[in-house]
mmCIF file of C-alpha atoms in Angstrom:
data_model
loop_
_atom_site.group_PDB
_atom_site.id
_atom_site.type_symbol
_atom_site.label_atom_id
_atom_site.label_comp_id
_atom_site.label_asym_id
_atom_site.label_seq_id
_atom_site.Cartn_x
_atom_site.Cartn_y
_atom_site.Cartn_z
ATOM 1 C CA MET A 1 125.698 173.629 167.213
ATOM 2 C CA SER A 2 125.627 173.656 163.322
ATOM 3 C CA ARG A 3 127.468 176.301 161.006
ATOM 4 C CA LEU A 4 124.618 178.267 159.916
ATOM 5 C CA ASN A 5 123.613 178.278 164.118
ATOM 6 C CA THR A 6 126.924 180.140 164.242
ATOM 7 C CA GLY A 7 126.914 182.201 161.912
ATOM 8 C CA THR A 8 123.564 183.877 162.984
ATOM 9 C CA LEU A 9 124.601 184.182 166.088
ATOM 10 C CA ARG A 10 127.773 185.744 165.002
ATOM 11 C CA GLY A 11 126.070 188.026 162.622
ATOM 12 C CA LEU A 12 123.580 188.860 165.373
ATOM 13 C CA LEU A 13 126.510 189.816 168.146
ATOM 14 C CA LEU A 14 127.870 192.160 165.269
ATOM 15 C CA VAL A 15 124.425 194.322 164.977
ATOM 16 C CA ALA A 16 124.269 193.977 168.748
ATOM 17 C CA LEU A 17 127.523 195.504 168.850
ATOM 18 C CA LEU A 18 127.089 198.021 166.334
ATOM 19 C CA GLY A 19 123.940 199.066 168.169
ATOM 20 C CA SER A 20 125.742 199.028 171.784
ATOM 21 C CA ALA A 21 128.158 202.027 170.259
ATOM 22 C CA ALA A 22 124.887 203.748 168.978
ATOM 23 C CA TYR A 23 122.929 203.922 172.261
ATOM 24 C CA SER A 24 125.925 204.960 173.978
ATOM 25 C CA LEU A 25 126.810 207.883 171.337
ATOM 26 C CA ALA A 26 123.064 208.597 172.045
ATOM 27 C CA GLN A 27 123.944 209.832 175.679
ATOM 28 C CA LEU A 28 126.248 212.114 175.031
ATOM 29 C CA PRO A 29 125.259 215.921 175.218
ATOM 30 C CA LEU A 30 125.705 216.524 171.563
ATOM 31 C CA PHE A 31 123.122 214.077 170.567
ATOM 32 C CA SER A 32 120.870 213.938 172.859
ATOM 33 C CA THR A 33 120.746 217.337 173.557
ATOM 34 C CA THR A 34 122.187 219.729 171.003
ATOM 35 C CA LEU A 35 121.252 217.297 168.008
ATOM 36 C CA ARG A 36 118.190 215.419 169.047
ATOM 37 C CA LEU A 37 119.245 212.571 167.629
ATOM 38 C CA SER A 38 117.647 208.983 169.047
ATOM 39 C CA PRO A 39 119.960 205.722 169.131
ATOM 40 C CA LEU A 40 117.170 204.483 166.347
ATOM 41 C CA ILE A 41 118.876 207.120 164.061
ATOM 42 C CA LEU A 42 122.455 206.628 164.736
ATOM 43 C CA GLY A 43 121.626 203.076 164.449
ATOM 44 C CA ILE A 44 120.911 203.312 160.494
ATOM 45 C CA LEU A 45 123.292 206.160 160.039
ATOM 46 C CA ILE A 46 126.128 203.406 161.708
ATOM 47 C CA GLY A 47 124.238 200.669 159.976
ATOM 48 C CA MET A 48 124.889 202.867 156.442
ATOM 49 C CA VAL A 49 128.149 203.839 157.350
ATOM 50 C CA VAL A 50 128.885 199.632 157.156
ATOM 51 C CA ALA A 51 126.836 199.082 154.702
ATOM 52 C CA ASN A 52 128.836 201.633 151.877
ATOM 53 C CA THR A 53 132.310 200.687 153.209
ATOM 54 C CA VAL A 54 132.954 197.169 154.710
ATOM 55 C CA HIS A 55 129.862 195.012 154.043
ATOM 56 C CA HIS A 56 130.873 193.392 151.633
ATOM 57 C CA ARG A 57 133.752 191.457 154.322
ATOM 58 C CA ILE A 58 130.757 190.513 156.382
ATOM 59 C CA PRO A 59 130.641 186.338 156.228
ATOM 60 C CA LYS A 60 127.694 185.456 154.006
ATOM 61 C CA ASP A 61 126.631 182.965 156.602
ATOM 62 C CA TRP A 62 126.209 185.895 159.045
ATOM 63 C CA HIS A 63 123.885 187.425 156.842
ATOM 64 C CA SER A 64 121.107 185.591 158.295
ATOM 65 C CA GLY A 65 121.748 187.300 161.932
ATOM 66 C CA LEU A 66 121.618 190.423 160.168
ATOM 67 C CA ALA A 67 118.235 189.290 158.688
ATOM 68 C CA LEU A 68 116.726 188.115 162.441
ATOM 69 C CA ALA A 69 117.481 191.542 164.040
ATOM 70 C CA SER A 70 115.735 193.017 161.106
ATOM 71 C CA LYS A 71 112.699 191.231 161.013
ATOM 72 C CA GLN A 72 111.767 188.951 164.086
ATOM 73 C CA ILE A 73 113.348 191.304 166.458
ATOM 74 C CA LEU A 74 111.979 194.422 164.860
ATOM 75 C CA ARG A 75 108.398 193.207 165.654
ATOM 76 C CA LEU A 76 109.200 192.125 168.992
ATOM 77 C CA ALA A 77 110.294 195.841 169.801
ATOM 78 C CA ILE A 78 107.108 196.972 168.415
ATOM 79 C CA VAL A 79 105.241 194.682 170.426
ATOM 80 C CA LEU A 80 107.360 195.930 173.614
ATOM 81 C CA TYR A 81 106.791 199.407 172.847
ATOM 82 C CA GLY A 82 103.002 199.293 173.697
ATOM 83 C CA PHE A 83 104.129 199.362 177.270
ATOM 84 C CA ARG A 84 104.972 202.799 176.874
ATOM 85 C CA LEU A 85 101.256 203.701 176.705
ATOM 86 C CA THR A 86 98.260 203.399 178.840
ATOM 87 C CA LEU A 87 94.301 204.055 178.172
ATOM 88 C CA SER A 88 94.386 207.161 180.364
ATOM 89 C CA ASP A 89 96.421 208.208 178.440
ATOM 90 C CA VAL A 90 93.391 209.070 175.707
ATOM 91 C CA ALA A 91 91.324 210.041 178.451
ATOM 92 C CA TYR A 92 93.646 212.743 179.818
ATOM 93 C CA ALA A 93 94.447 214.686 176.422
ATOM 94 C CA GLY A 94 90.469 214.716 175.951
ATOM 95 C CA TRP A 95 88.477 214.146 172.764
ATOM 96 C CA GLU A 96 89.932 217.111 170.754
ATOM 97 C CA ALA A 97 93.491 215.699 170.531
ATOM 98 C CA LEU A 98 92.022 212.087 169.620
ATOM 99 C CA LEU A 99 90.086 213.209 166.579
ATOM 100 C CA ILE A 100 92.996 215.746 165.502
ATOM 101 C CA ASP A 101 95.518 212.843 165.678
ATOM 102 C CA MET A 102 93.075 210.255 163.975
ATOM 103 C CA LEU A 103 92.414 213.318 160.998
ATOM 104 C CA MET A 104 96.242 213.767 160.642
ATOM 105 C CA VAL A 105 96.997 210.367 160.715
ATOM 106 C CA SER A 106 94.078 209.356 157.545
ATOM 107 C CA SER A 107 94.741 212.714 156.026
ATOM 108 C CA VAL A 108 98.218 212.087 155.689
ATOM 109 C CA LEU A 109 98.252 208.496 154.526
ATOM 110 C CA LEU A 110 95.793 209.009 152.268
ATOM 111 C CA LEU A 111 97.794 212.161 150.827
ATOM 112 C CA GLY A 112 100.974 210.843 150.536
ATOM 113 C CA TRP A 113 99.361 207.747 148.460
ATOM 114 C CA LEU A 114 97.479 209.729 146.097
ATOM 115 C CA VAL A 115 100.724 211.975 145.833
ATOM 116 C CA GLY A 116 103.157 208.696 145.681
ATOM 117 C CA ARG A 117 101.396 207.039 142.861
ATOM 118 C CA TRP A 118 101.409 210.467 141.053
ATOM 119 C CA LEU A 119 105.039 210.584 141.422
ATOM 120 C CA GLY A 120 105.710 207.371 140.403
ATOM 121 C CA LEU A 121 106.731 205.760 143.361
ATOM 122 C CA GLY A 122 104.789 203.055 143.509
ATOM 123 C CA ASN A 123 102.663 202.074 146.925
ATOM 124 C CA ARG A 124 105.588 200.443 149.156
ATOM 125 C CA LEU A 125 107.762 203.662 149.141
ATOM 126 C CA SER A 126 104.699 205.534 149.292
ATOM 127 C CA LEU A 127 103.088 204.083 152.593
ATOM 128 C CA LEU A 128 106.225 203.667 154.152
ATOM 129 C CA CYS A 129 106.768 207.568 153.759
ATOM 130 C CA ALA A 130 103.291 208.150 154.339
ATOM 131 C CA THR A 131 103.343 206.221 158.051
ATOM 132 C CA GLY A 132 106.236 207.634 159.232
ATOM 133 C CA SER A 133 105.021 211.400 159.035
ATOM 134 C CA ALA A 134 101.489 209.877 159.650
ATOM 135 C CA VAL A 135 102.056 207.733 162.899
ATOM 136 C CA CYS A 136 105.579 207.865 164.669
ATOM 137 C CA GLY A 137 108.385 208.196 162.959
ATOM 138 C CA ALA A 138 111.074 205.644 162.326
ATOM 139 C CA ALA A 139 109.162 203.624 164.701
ATOM 140 C CA ALA A 140 105.686 203.491 162.062
ATOM 141 C CA VAL A 141 108.358 203.174 159.173
ATOM 142 C CA LEU A 142 109.886 199.975 161.106
ATOM 143 C CA GLY A 143 106.412 198.953 161.885
ATOM 144 C CA ALA A 144 104.963 199.301 158.168
ATOM 145 C CA GLU A 145 107.942 197.362 156.741
ATOM 146 C CA PRO A 146 107.367 193.525 157.103
ATOM 147 C CA VAL A 147 103.393 194.931 156.356
ATOM 148 C CA LEU A 148 103.762 196.241 153.277
ATOM 149 C CA ARG A 149 106.916 193.941 151.781
ATOM 150 C CA ALA A 150 109.081 196.710 151.241
ATOM 151 C CA ARG A 151 112.635 196.172 150.677
ATOM 152 C CA THR A 152 114.955 196.972 153.354
ATOM 153 C CA ASP A 153 116.814 200.536 150.925
ATOM 154 C CA GLN A 154 113.248 201.807 150.807
ATOM 155 C CA THR A 155 112.742 201.995 154.344
ATOM 156 C CA VAL A 156 116.195 203.817 154.375
ATOM 157 C CA ILE A 157 114.803 206.332 152.106
ATOM 158 C CA ALA A 158 111.463 206.408 154.194
ATOM 159 C CA VAL A 159 113.155 206.824 157.906
ATOM 160 C CA SER A 160 115.621 209.062 155.734
ATOM 161 C CA THR A 161 112.570 211.847 154.982
ATOM 162 C CA VAL A 162 111.116 211.411 158.577
ATOM 163 C CA VAL A 163 114.547 212.230 160.102
ATOM 164 C CA ILE A 164 115.542 215.355 157.633
ATOM 165 C CA PHE A 165 112.215 217.352 157.626
ATOM 166 C CA GLY A 166 110.662 216.089 161.669
ATOM 167 C CA THR A 167 114.195 217.262 162.715
ATOM 168 C CA LEU A 168 113.423 220.543 160.412
ATOM 169 C CA LEU A 169 110.068 221.129 162.403
ATOM 170 C CA MET A 170 111.306 220.714 165.515
ATOM 171 C CA PHE A 171 113.526 224.213 165.245
ATOM 172 C CA VAL A 172 110.885 225.686 164.067
ATOM 173 C CA TYR A 173 108.364 225.336 165.960
ATOM 174 C CA PRO A 174 109.403 226.834 169.119
ATOM 175 C CA VAL A 175 110.264 229.668 166.843
ATOM 176 C CA LEU A 176 106.848 230.022 165.864
ATOM 177 C CA TYR A 177 105.644 229.510 169.120
ATOM 178 C CA HIS A 178 107.809 232.077 170.795
ATOM 179 C CA SER A 179 107.204 234.904 168.139
ATOM 180 C CA GLY A 180 103.373 235.053 168.764
ATOM 181 C CA LEU A 181 102.888 234.043 164.751
ATOM 182 C CA LEU A 182 100.463 231.136 165.420
ATOM 183 C CA GLY A 183 98.440 233.064 167.278
ATOM 184 C CA LEU A 184 97.583 229.724 169.678
ATOM 185 C CA SER A 185 97.254 229.135 173.124
ATOM 186 C CA ASP A 186 99.157 226.705 174.969
ATOM 187 C CA HIS A 187 96.816 224.030 174.935
ATOM 188 C CA GLN A 188 96.443 224.750 172.231
ATOM 189 C CA MET A 189 100.328 224.230 170.942
ATOM 190 C CA ALA A 190 100.829 221.495 173.173
ATOM 191 C CA ILE A 191 97.849 219.581 170.777
ATOM 192 C CA TYR A 192 98.840 221.081 167.486
ATOM 193 C CA THR A 193 102.655 219.787 168.306
ATOM 194 C CA GLY A 194 101.826 216.658 169.182
ATOM 195 C CA ALA A 195 99.672 215.856 166.337
ATOM 196 C CA THR A 196 101.935 216.873 163.516
ATOM 197 C CA LEU A 197 105.975 216.872 164.663
ATOM 198 C CA HIS A 198 106.934 213.087 163.311
ATOM 199 C CA GLU A 199 109.075 211.470 165.717
ATOM 200 C CA VAL A 200 108.441 210.921 169.639
ATOM 201 C CA ALA A 201 112.275 212.743 170.477
ATOM 202 C CA HIS A 202 110.978 215.891 167.963
ATOM 203 C CA VAL A 203 107.714 216.400 170.209
ATOM 204 C CA ALA A 204 109.899 216.534 173.310
ATOM 205 C CA GLY A 205 112.233 218.680 171.922
ATOM 206 C CA ALA A 206 110.224 221.366 170.974
ATOM 207 C CA GLY A 207 108.213 220.981 173.751
ATOM 208 C CA ALA A 208 111.260 221.151 175.983
ATOM 209 C CA ALA A 209 112.111 224.227 174.477
ATOM 210 C CA MET A 210 108.297 226.047 174.914
ATOM 211 C CA GLY A 211 107.551 224.864 178.250
ATOM 212 C CA GLY A 212 106.944 222.079 180.512
ATOM 213 C CA GLU A 213 102.972 222.310 180.497
ATOM 214 C CA ILE A 214 103.086 221.880 176.465
ATOM 215 C CA ALA A 215 105.867 219.472 176.468
ATOM 216 C CA GLY A 216 103.663 217.196 179.100
ATOM 217 C CA LEU A 217 100.277 217.483 176.504
ATOM 218 C CA ALA A 218 102.113 217.421 173.519
ATOM 219 C CA THR A 219 103.422 214.014 174.444
ATOM 220 C CA ILE A 220 100.801 212.514 175.607
ATOM 221 C CA THR A 221 99.019 213.765 172.178
ATOM 222 C CA LYS A 222 101.366 211.698 170.570
ATOM 223 C CA MET A 223 101.455 208.479 172.565
ATOM 224 C CA ILE A 224 97.618 208.873 171.079
ATOM 225 C CA ARG A 225 99.421 208.965 167.492
ATOM 226 C CA VAL A 226 101.368 205.845 168.814
ATOM 227 C CA ILE A 227 98.283 203.816 169.444
ATOM 228 C CA LEU A 228 96.951 204.567 165.935
ATOM 229 C CA LEU A 229 99.787 202.489 164.882
ATOM 230 C CA ALA A 230 98.419 199.481 165.134
ATOM 231 C CA PRO A 231 94.522 200.021 163.164
ATOM 232 C CA VAL A 232 96.873 201.746 160.492
ATOM 233 C CA LEU A 233 98.832 198.577 160.474
ATOM 234 C CA LEU A 234 95.666 196.328 159.828
ATOM 235 C CA VAL A 235 94.031 198.807 157.628
ATOM 236 C CA LEU A 236 97.557 198.385 155.189
ATOM 237 C CA SER A 237 97.542 194.624 155.443
ATOM 238 C CA PHE A 238 94.089 194.356 153.456
ATOM 239 C CA CYS A 239 93.934 197.527 151.682
ATOM 240 C CA PHE A 240 97.534 196.502 150.233
ATOM 241 C CA LYS A 241 96.130 193.357 148.881
ATOM 242 C CA SER A 242 94.713 195.549 145.960
ATOM 243 C CA ALA A 243 96.780 198.302 146.082
ATOM 244 C CA ASP A 244 100.062 196.631 145.152
ATOM 245 C CA SER A 245 101.408 198.108 142.090
ATOM 246 C CA ASP A 246 105.550 197.959 142.895
ATOM 247 C CA HIS A 247 105.454 194.043 141.683
ATOM 248 C CA GLY A 248 102.636 191.704 141.559
ATOM 249 C CA VAL A 249 102.948 190.187 144.974
ATOM 250 C CA GLY A 250 99.483 188.170 145.296
ATOM 251 C CA ALA A 251 96.767 189.530 147.637
ATOM 252 C CA ALA A 252 97.461 185.558 149.627
ATOM 253 C CA LYS A 253 100.934 186.642 149.929
ATOM 254 C CA ILE A 254 100.170 189.652 152.066
ATOM 255 C CA PRO A 255 101.360 188.633 156.140
ATOM 256 C CA PHE A 256 98.454 189.749 158.770
ATOM 257 C CA PRO A 257 100.309 192.012 161.236
ATOM 258 C CA TRP A 258 99.755 189.887 164.663
ATOM 259 C CA PHE A 259 102.365 191.937 165.945
ATOM 260 C CA ALA A 260 99.938 195.153 165.342
ATOM 261 C CA VAL A 261 97.485 192.976 167.333
ATOM 262 C CA TYR A 262 100.035 191.935 170.436
ATOM 263 C CA PHE A 263 101.080 195.571 170.299
ATOM 264 C CA VAL A 264 97.299 196.687 171.641
ATOM 265 C CA LEU A 265 97.461 193.883 173.892
ATOM 266 C CA ALA A 266 100.613 194.940 175.200
ATOM 267 C CA ILE A 267 98.538 198.849 176.052
ATOM 268 C CA LEU A 268 96.166 196.857 177.641
ATOM 269 C CA ALA A 269 98.380 195.001 179.795
ATOM 270 C CA ASN A 270 100.269 198.227 180.816
ATOM 271 C CA SER A 271 96.764 200.307 181.422
ATOM 272 C CA GLY A 272 95.911 197.008 183.746
ATOM 273 C CA LEU A 273 99.554 197.165 185.755
ATOM 274 C CA ASP A 274 99.467 200.489 185.677
ATOM 275 C CA TYR A 275 96.198 200.241 187.756
ATOM 276 C CA LEU A 276 97.154 197.260 190.285
ATOM 277 C CA SER A 277 100.200 199.205 191.061
ATOM 278 C CA GLN A 278 98.153 202.533 192.130
ATOM 279 C CA ALA A 279 95.683 200.039 193.575
ATOM 280 C CA GLN A 280 98.168 198.350 195.601
ATOM 281 C CA GLY A 281 100.733 200.824 195.971
ATOM 282 C CA TRP A 282 103.565 199.246 193.919
ATOM 283 C CA GLN A 283 104.294 202.441 192.133
ATOM 284 C CA GLU A 284 107.872 202.441 192.373
ATOM 285 C CA LEU A 285 107.700 198.941 191.511
ATOM 286 C CA TYR A 286 106.275 199.626 188.458
ATOM 287 C CA THR A 287 107.776 202.451 187.228
ATOM 288 C CA SER A 288 111.198 200.847 187.492
ATOM 289 C CA GLY A 289 110.228 197.907 185.647
ATOM 290 C CA MET A 290 108.868 200.176 183.147
ATOM 291 C CA SER A 291 111.865 201.745 182.850
ATOM 292 C CA GLY A 292 114.172 198.801 182.114
ATOM 293 C CA MET A 293 111.773 197.761 179.504
ATOM 294 C CA LYS A 294 112.138 200.721 177.762
ATOM 295 C CA VAL A 295 116.085 200.728 177.744
ATOM 296 C CA VAL A 296 115.380 197.030 176.573
ATOM 297 C CA ASP A 297 112.933 198.263 174.082
ATOM 298 C CA ASP A 298 114.950 201.170 172.718
ATOM 299 C CA PHE A 299 117.996 198.820 172.426
ATOM 300 C CA LEU A 300 115.928 196.248 170.385
ATOM 301 C CA LEU A 301 114.686 199.398 168.098
ATOM 302 C CA THR A 302 118.045 200.408 167.647
ATOM 303 C CA MET A 303 119.452 197.185 166.833
ATOM 304 C CA ALA A 304 116.728 196.812 164.190
ATOM 305 C CA MET A 305 117.393 199.695 162.646
ATOM 306 C CA THR A 306 121.013 198.969 162.334
ATOM 307 C CA ALA A 307 120.865 196.211 160.667
ATOM 308 C CA ILE A 308 118.403 197.897 158.067
ATOM 309 C CA GLY A 309 121.161 200.612 157.714
ATOM 310 C CA MET A 310 123.655 198.051 157.262
ATOM 311 C CA ASP A 311 121.759 196.878 153.868
ATOM 312 C CA ALA A 312 121.740 200.181 152.511
ATOM 313 C CA GLN A 313 123.899 201.072 150.026
ATOM 314 C CA VAL A 314 124.460 204.670 148.276
ATOM 315 C CA ALA A 315 123.861 203.302 144.655
ATOM 316 C CA ARG A 316 120.284 202.453 145.642
ATOM 317 C CA PHE A 317 119.259 205.794 147.232
ATOM 318 C CA LYS A 318 121.109 207.048 143.854
ATOM 319 C CA GLN A 319 117.994 204.969 142.051
ATOM 320 C CA ALA A 320 115.164 206.449 144.474
ATOM 321 C CA GLY A 321 116.126 210.172 143.250
ATOM 322 C CA TRP A 322 114.554 213.116 144.343
ATOM 323 C CA ARG A 323 110.849 211.990 144.156
ATOM 324 C CA PRO A 324 110.352 210.512 147.608
ATOM 325 C CA PHE A 325 111.833 213.702 149.325
ATOM 326 C CA LEU A 326 109.202 215.593 147.218
ATOM 327 C CA LEU A 327 106.514 213.250 148.688
ATOM 328 C CA ALA A 328 107.581 214.081 152.002
ATOM 329 C CA LEU A 329 108.150 217.810 151.843
ATOM 330 C CA VAL A 330 104.399 217.469 150.491
ATOM 331 C CA LEU A 331 103.246 215.745 154.168
ATOM 332 C CA CYS A 332 105.733 217.928 156.229
ATOM 333 C CA LEU A 333 103.577 221.051 154.683
ATOM 334 C CA TRP A 334 100.048 219.262 154.985
ATOM 335 C CA LEU A 335 100.655 218.295 158.594
ATOM 336 C CA VAL A 336 102.006 222.300 159.286
ATOM 337 C CA GLY A 337 99.355 223.665 157.171
ATOM 338 C CA GLY A 338 96.460 221.448 158.173
ATOM 339 C CA GLY A 339 97.604 220.532 161.610
ATOM 340 C CA TYR A 340 97.022 224.361 162.490
ATOM 341 C CA LEU A 341 94.195 224.682 160.588
ATOM 342 C CA ALA A 342 92.454 221.401 162.633
ATOM 343 C CA VAL A 343 93.748 223.449 165.618
ATOM 344 C CA ARG A 344 91.866 226.434 165.177
ATOM 345 C CA LEU A 345 88.644 224.751 164.500
ATOM 346 C CA ILE A 346 88.532 222.085 166.997
ATOM 347 C CA VAL A 347 90.659 223.179 169.925
ATOM 348 C CA PRO A 348 89.266 225.821 172.220
ATOM 349 C CA ALA A 349 92.059 228.468 173.227
#
């Protein structure tokens, strides 16, 4: 085994150990129930601590292992994420949920790009923040990162905006629901929650605080947004060829996001497996297998987030300044206000 391969394996082992710590901490009541921080978020926080304390002590030949975790393992994890979804999820929620999800995703992406340009953020960071707010939080940012060829510090900043505003709304929505100020039925509130909150964890947390019926439909509505990640990445891969203004990267160098295609194929495969399991009486085996795959996928995503966090020095945040967070605030207000208007106009009470 060459020295390079040994260093790569050691770098991967380091990321795996730190990811294991994040995954274990996420199971504690403080993080899973009280703060509702997912392993992904804890992973990036642990990575950032390492980046700003002992990162300089990590041997240089280990860095290839860190890069492997933040690139190839990340793409594998995004593909496996598709096995959490089926086409029946879309059918159950109805056309109203699909339409509102499409409206919110497309409008947030457009607004994020326009406001980001106005703020002078450049296309990469603007679209990273917008994709995270529009689709499914940190997982969407990670999916967009290789398509946009973003720097790791830009990825961390985008994830941070999702965490801050998504967590805030997770606590605000139940308060608004129980106060009756929104005037929405349970059905409308479920679609509103799923179509506008950032992370799947945020939807689950807010839904649990509003009741099981709302939580179920809200989660399905959110899963439809996750499905939209694939077409979003495909559109970004083509549009960014003409929109790149950060570093003058040529159009021919923008990679085609094949993992987005594989993501859709994973959804189709899971839909087929779900149908077969019901037809052949394999539900218990299917459920067990999908649960195991979810654990593996969560861990791979946590590893990727940890590796990305390990390349995020505080100095880079200082360079970014307040503008990304202002962009995220604008997108957050649009999700709340625009989503509410869309639900009132489209979804029957």
